[in-house]
mmCIF file of C-alpha atoms in Angstrom:
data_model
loop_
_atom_site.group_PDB
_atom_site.id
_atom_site.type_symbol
_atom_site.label_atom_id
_atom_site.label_comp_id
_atom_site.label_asym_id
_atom_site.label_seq_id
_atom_site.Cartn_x
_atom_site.Cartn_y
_atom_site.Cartn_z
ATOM 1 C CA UNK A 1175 0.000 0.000 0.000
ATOM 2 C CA UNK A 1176 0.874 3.117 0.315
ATOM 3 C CA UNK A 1177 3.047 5.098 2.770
ATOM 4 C CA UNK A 1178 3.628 8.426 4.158
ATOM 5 C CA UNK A 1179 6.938 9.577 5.139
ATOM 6 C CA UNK A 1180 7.692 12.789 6.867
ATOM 7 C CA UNK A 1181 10.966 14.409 5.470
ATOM 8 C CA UNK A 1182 13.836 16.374 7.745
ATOM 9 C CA UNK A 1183 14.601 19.993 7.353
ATOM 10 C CA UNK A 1184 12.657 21.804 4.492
ATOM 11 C CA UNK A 1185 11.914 18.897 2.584
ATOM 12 C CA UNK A 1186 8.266 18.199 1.252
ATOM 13 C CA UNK A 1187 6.425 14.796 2.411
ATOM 14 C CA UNK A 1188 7.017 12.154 -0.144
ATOM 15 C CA UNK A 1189 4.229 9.501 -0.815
ATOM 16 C CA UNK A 1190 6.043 6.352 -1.845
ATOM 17 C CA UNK A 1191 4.674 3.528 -3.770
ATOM 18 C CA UNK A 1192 5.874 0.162 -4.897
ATOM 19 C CA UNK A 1193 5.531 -1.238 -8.260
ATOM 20 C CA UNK A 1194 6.397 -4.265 -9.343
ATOM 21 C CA UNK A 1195 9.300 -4.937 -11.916
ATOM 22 C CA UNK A 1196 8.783 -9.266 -11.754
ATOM 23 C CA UNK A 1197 10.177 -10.565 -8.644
ATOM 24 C CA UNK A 1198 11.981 -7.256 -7.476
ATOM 25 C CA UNK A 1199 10.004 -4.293 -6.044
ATOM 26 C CA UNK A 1200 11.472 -0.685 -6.373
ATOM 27 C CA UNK A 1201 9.817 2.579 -4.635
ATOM 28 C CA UNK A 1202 8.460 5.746 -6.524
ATOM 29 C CA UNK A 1203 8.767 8.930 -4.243
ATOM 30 C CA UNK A 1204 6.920 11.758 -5.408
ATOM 31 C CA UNK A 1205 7.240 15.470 -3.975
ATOM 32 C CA UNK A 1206 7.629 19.016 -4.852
ATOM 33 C CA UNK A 1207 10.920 21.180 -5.567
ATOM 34 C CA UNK A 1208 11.649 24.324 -5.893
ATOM 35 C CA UNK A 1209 13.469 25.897 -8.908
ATOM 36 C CA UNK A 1210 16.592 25.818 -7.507
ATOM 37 C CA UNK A 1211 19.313 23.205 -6.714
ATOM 38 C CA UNK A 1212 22.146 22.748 -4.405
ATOM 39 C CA UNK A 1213 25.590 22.695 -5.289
ATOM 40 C CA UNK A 1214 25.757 18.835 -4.790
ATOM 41 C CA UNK A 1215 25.513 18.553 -8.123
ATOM 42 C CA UNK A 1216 28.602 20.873 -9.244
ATOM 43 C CA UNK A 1217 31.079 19.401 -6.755
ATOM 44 C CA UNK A 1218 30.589 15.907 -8.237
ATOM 45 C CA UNK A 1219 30.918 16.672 -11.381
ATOM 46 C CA UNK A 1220 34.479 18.701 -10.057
ATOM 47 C CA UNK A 1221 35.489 15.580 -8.328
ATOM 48 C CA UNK A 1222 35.118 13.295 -10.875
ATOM 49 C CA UNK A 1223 37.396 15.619 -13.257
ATOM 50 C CA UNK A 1224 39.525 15.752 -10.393
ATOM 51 C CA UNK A 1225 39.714 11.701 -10.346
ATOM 52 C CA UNK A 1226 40.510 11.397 -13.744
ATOM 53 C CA UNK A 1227 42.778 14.271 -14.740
ATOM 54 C CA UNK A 1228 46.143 14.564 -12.598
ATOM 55 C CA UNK A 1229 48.305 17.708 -12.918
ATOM 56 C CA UNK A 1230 51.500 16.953 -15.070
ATOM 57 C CA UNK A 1231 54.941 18.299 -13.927
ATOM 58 C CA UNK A 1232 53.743 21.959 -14.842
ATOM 59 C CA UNK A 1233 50.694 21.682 -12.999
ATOM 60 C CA UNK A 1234 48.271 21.787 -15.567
ATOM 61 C CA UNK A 1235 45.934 18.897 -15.411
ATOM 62 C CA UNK A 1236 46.562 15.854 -17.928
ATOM 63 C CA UNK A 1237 44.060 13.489 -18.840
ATOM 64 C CA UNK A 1238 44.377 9.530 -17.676
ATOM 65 C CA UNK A 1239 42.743 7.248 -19.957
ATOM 66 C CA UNK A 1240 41.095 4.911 -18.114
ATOM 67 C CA UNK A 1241 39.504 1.469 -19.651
ATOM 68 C CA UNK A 1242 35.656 1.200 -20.207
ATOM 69 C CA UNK A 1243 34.693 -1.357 -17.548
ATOM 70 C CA UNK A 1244 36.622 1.342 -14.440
ATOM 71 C CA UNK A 1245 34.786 4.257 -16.180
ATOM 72 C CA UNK A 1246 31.586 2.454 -15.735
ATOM 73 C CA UNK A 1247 31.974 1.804 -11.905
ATOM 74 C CA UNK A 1248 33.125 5.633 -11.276
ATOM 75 C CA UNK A 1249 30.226 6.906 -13.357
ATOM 76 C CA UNK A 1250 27.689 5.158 -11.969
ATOM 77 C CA UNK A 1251 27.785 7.976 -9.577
ATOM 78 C CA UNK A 1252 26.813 10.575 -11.660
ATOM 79 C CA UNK A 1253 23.298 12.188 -12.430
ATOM 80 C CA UNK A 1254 21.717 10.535 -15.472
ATOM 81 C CA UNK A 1255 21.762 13.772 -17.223
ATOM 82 C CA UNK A 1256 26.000 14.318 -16.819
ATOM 83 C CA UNK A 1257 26.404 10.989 -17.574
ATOM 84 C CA UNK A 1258 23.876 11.151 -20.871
ATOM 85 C CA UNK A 1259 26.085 14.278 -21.754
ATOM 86 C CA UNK A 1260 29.574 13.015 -21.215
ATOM 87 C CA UNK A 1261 30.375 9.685 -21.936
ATOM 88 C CA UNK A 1262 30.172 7.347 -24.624
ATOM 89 C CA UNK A 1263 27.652 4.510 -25.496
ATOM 90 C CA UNK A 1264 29.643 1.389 -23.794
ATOM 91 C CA UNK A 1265 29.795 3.604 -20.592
ATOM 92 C CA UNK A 1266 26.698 4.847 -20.608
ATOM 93 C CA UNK A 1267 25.375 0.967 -20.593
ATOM 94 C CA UNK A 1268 27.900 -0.291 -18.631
ATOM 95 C CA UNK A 1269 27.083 2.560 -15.735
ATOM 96 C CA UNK A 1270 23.457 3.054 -16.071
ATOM 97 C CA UNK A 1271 23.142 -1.016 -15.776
ATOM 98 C CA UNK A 1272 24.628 0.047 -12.062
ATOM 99 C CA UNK A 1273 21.785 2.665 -11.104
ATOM 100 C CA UNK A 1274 19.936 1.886 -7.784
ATOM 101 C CA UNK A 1275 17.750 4.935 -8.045
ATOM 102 C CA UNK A 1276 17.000 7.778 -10.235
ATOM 103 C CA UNK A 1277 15.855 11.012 -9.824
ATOM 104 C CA UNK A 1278 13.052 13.084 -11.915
ATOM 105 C CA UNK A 1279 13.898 16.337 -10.795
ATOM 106 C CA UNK A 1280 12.279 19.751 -12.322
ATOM 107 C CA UNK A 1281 15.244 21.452 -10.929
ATOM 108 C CA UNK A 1282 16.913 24.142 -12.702
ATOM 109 C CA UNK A 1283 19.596 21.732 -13.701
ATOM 110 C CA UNK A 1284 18.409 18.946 -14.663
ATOM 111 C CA UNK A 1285 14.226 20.335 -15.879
ATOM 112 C CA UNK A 1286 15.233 20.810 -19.606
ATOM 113 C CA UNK A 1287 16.551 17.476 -19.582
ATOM 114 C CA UNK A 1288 14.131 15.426 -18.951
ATOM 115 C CA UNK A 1289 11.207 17.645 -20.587
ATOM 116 C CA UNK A 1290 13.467 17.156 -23.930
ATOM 117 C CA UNK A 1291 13.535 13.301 -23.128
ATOM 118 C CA UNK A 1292 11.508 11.026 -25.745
ATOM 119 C CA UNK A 1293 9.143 8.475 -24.608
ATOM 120 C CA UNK A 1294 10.861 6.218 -26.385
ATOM 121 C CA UNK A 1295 14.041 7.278 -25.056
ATOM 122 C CA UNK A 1296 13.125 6.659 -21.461
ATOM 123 C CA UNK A 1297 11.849 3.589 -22.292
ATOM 124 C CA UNK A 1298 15.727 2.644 -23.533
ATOM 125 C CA UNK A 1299 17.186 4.088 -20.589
ATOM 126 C CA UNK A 1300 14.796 1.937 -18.027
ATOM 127 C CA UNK A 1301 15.432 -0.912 -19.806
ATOM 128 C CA UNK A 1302 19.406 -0.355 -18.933
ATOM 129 C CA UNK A 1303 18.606 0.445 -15.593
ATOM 130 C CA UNK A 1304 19.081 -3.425 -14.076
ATOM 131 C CA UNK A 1305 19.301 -2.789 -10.639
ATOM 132 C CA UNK A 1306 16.979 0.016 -10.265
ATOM 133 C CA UNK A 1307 15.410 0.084 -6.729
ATOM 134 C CA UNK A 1308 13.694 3.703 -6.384
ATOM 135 C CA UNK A 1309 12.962 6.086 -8.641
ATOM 136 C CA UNK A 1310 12.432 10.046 -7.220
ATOM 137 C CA UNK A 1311 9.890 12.122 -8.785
ATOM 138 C CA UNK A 1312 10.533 15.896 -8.286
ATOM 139 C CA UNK A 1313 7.771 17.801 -9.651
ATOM 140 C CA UNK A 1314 7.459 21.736 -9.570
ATOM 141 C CA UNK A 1315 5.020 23.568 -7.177
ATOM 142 C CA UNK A 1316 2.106 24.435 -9.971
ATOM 143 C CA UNK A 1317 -1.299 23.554 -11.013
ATOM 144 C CA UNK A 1318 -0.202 20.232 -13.212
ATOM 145 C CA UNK A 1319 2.862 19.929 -11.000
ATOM 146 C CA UNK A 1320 2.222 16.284 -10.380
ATOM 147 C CA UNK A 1321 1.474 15.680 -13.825
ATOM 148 C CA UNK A 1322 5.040 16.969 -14.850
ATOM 149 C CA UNK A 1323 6.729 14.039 -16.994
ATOM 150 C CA UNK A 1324 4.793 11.500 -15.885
ATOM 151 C CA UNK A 1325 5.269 9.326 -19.080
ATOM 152 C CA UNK A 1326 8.709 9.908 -18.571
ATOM 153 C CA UNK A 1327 8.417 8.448 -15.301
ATOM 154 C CA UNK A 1328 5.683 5.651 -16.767
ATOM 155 C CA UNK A 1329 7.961 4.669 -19.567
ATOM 156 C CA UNK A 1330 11.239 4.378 -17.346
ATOM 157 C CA UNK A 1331 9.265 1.808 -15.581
ATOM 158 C CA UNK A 1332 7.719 -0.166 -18.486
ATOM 159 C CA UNK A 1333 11.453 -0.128 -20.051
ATOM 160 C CA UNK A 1334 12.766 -1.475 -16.584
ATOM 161 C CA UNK A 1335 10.292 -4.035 -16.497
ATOM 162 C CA UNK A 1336 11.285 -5.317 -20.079
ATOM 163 C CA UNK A 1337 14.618 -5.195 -19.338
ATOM 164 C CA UNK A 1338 14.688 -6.793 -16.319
ATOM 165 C CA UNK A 1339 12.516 -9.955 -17.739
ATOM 166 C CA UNK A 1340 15.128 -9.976 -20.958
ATOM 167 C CA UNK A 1341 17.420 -10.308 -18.295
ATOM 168 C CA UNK A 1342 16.194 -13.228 -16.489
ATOM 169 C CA UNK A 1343 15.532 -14.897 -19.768
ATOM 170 C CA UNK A 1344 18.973 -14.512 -20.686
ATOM 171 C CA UNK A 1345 20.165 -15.934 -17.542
ATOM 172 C CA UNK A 1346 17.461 -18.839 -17.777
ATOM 173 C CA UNK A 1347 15.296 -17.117 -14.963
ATOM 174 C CA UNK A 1348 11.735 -17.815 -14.103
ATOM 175 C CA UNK A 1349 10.350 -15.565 -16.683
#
């Protein structure tokens, strides 16, 4: 059923709800944001350039070329929209098969992003997303506000649920 969980600090209350995804069960949070963000997002993104670039004798930063399979675990950390707009296909795959949750966010960051995002599109990305657990819906404080990419969130879901039966059926699972 469904739950009610009071957030700390300034935090809106978030309704969760479970949905189904074959034998695993992820949550859906749903609340309110404001149009702005905190910095969280910028001193990621600066410490993962930090990781992979290391000054040279000079001091100016020099790039490290690391293989595929260590860029996927590192990136795995990063926002789905950073990660859409910095790496290349075999990362993207490799790190989004990684996700535990995602976030739906109408911040001022990340709003354009997934506004721009086909439904088709999502669909692809849920059907990467093989561990996906919770999924965060961040909707802006307005009259359709809850109604704000909701077949973006729908068609993450449906693509999860595909991929995660594909999965199984690869692996000679009970689907």
């Amino acid at each position: 059923g469904e739950k009610v969980k009071q957030m700390d600090g300034d935090e809106e209350m978030q309704t969760p709800r479970e949905v189904s995804s074959g034998e695993k069960f992820f949550e859906i949070h749903q609340d309110q944001v404001d149009a702005e963000s905190t910095g969280a997002d910028s001193e990621l993104y600066h410490s993962f350039h930090s990781v992979v670039s290391v000054p040279d004798r000079d001091g100016k930063p020099e790039s490290i070329d690391l293989p595929n399979d260590v860029l996927c675990l590192i990136t795995a950390f990063l926002p789905l929209w950073k990660l859409a707009a910095l790496f290349s296909h075999p990362v993207i795959r490799g790190a989004a098969a990684r996700y535990t949750n995602i976030m739906i966010s109408a911040s001022r960051h990340t709003c354009a992003f997934w506004e721009a995002m086909t439904l088709n599109s999502a669909s692809q990305w849920g059907r990467l997303f093989h561990q996906l657990k919770e999924i965060v819906h961040r909707y802006p404080w307005c009259e359709f506000g809850p109604r704000w990419c909701i077949g973006t969130l729908i068609s993450i879901i449906e693509g999860h649920a595909h991929g995660r039966r594909q999965m199984m059926l690869d692996e000679g699972g009970p689907f």
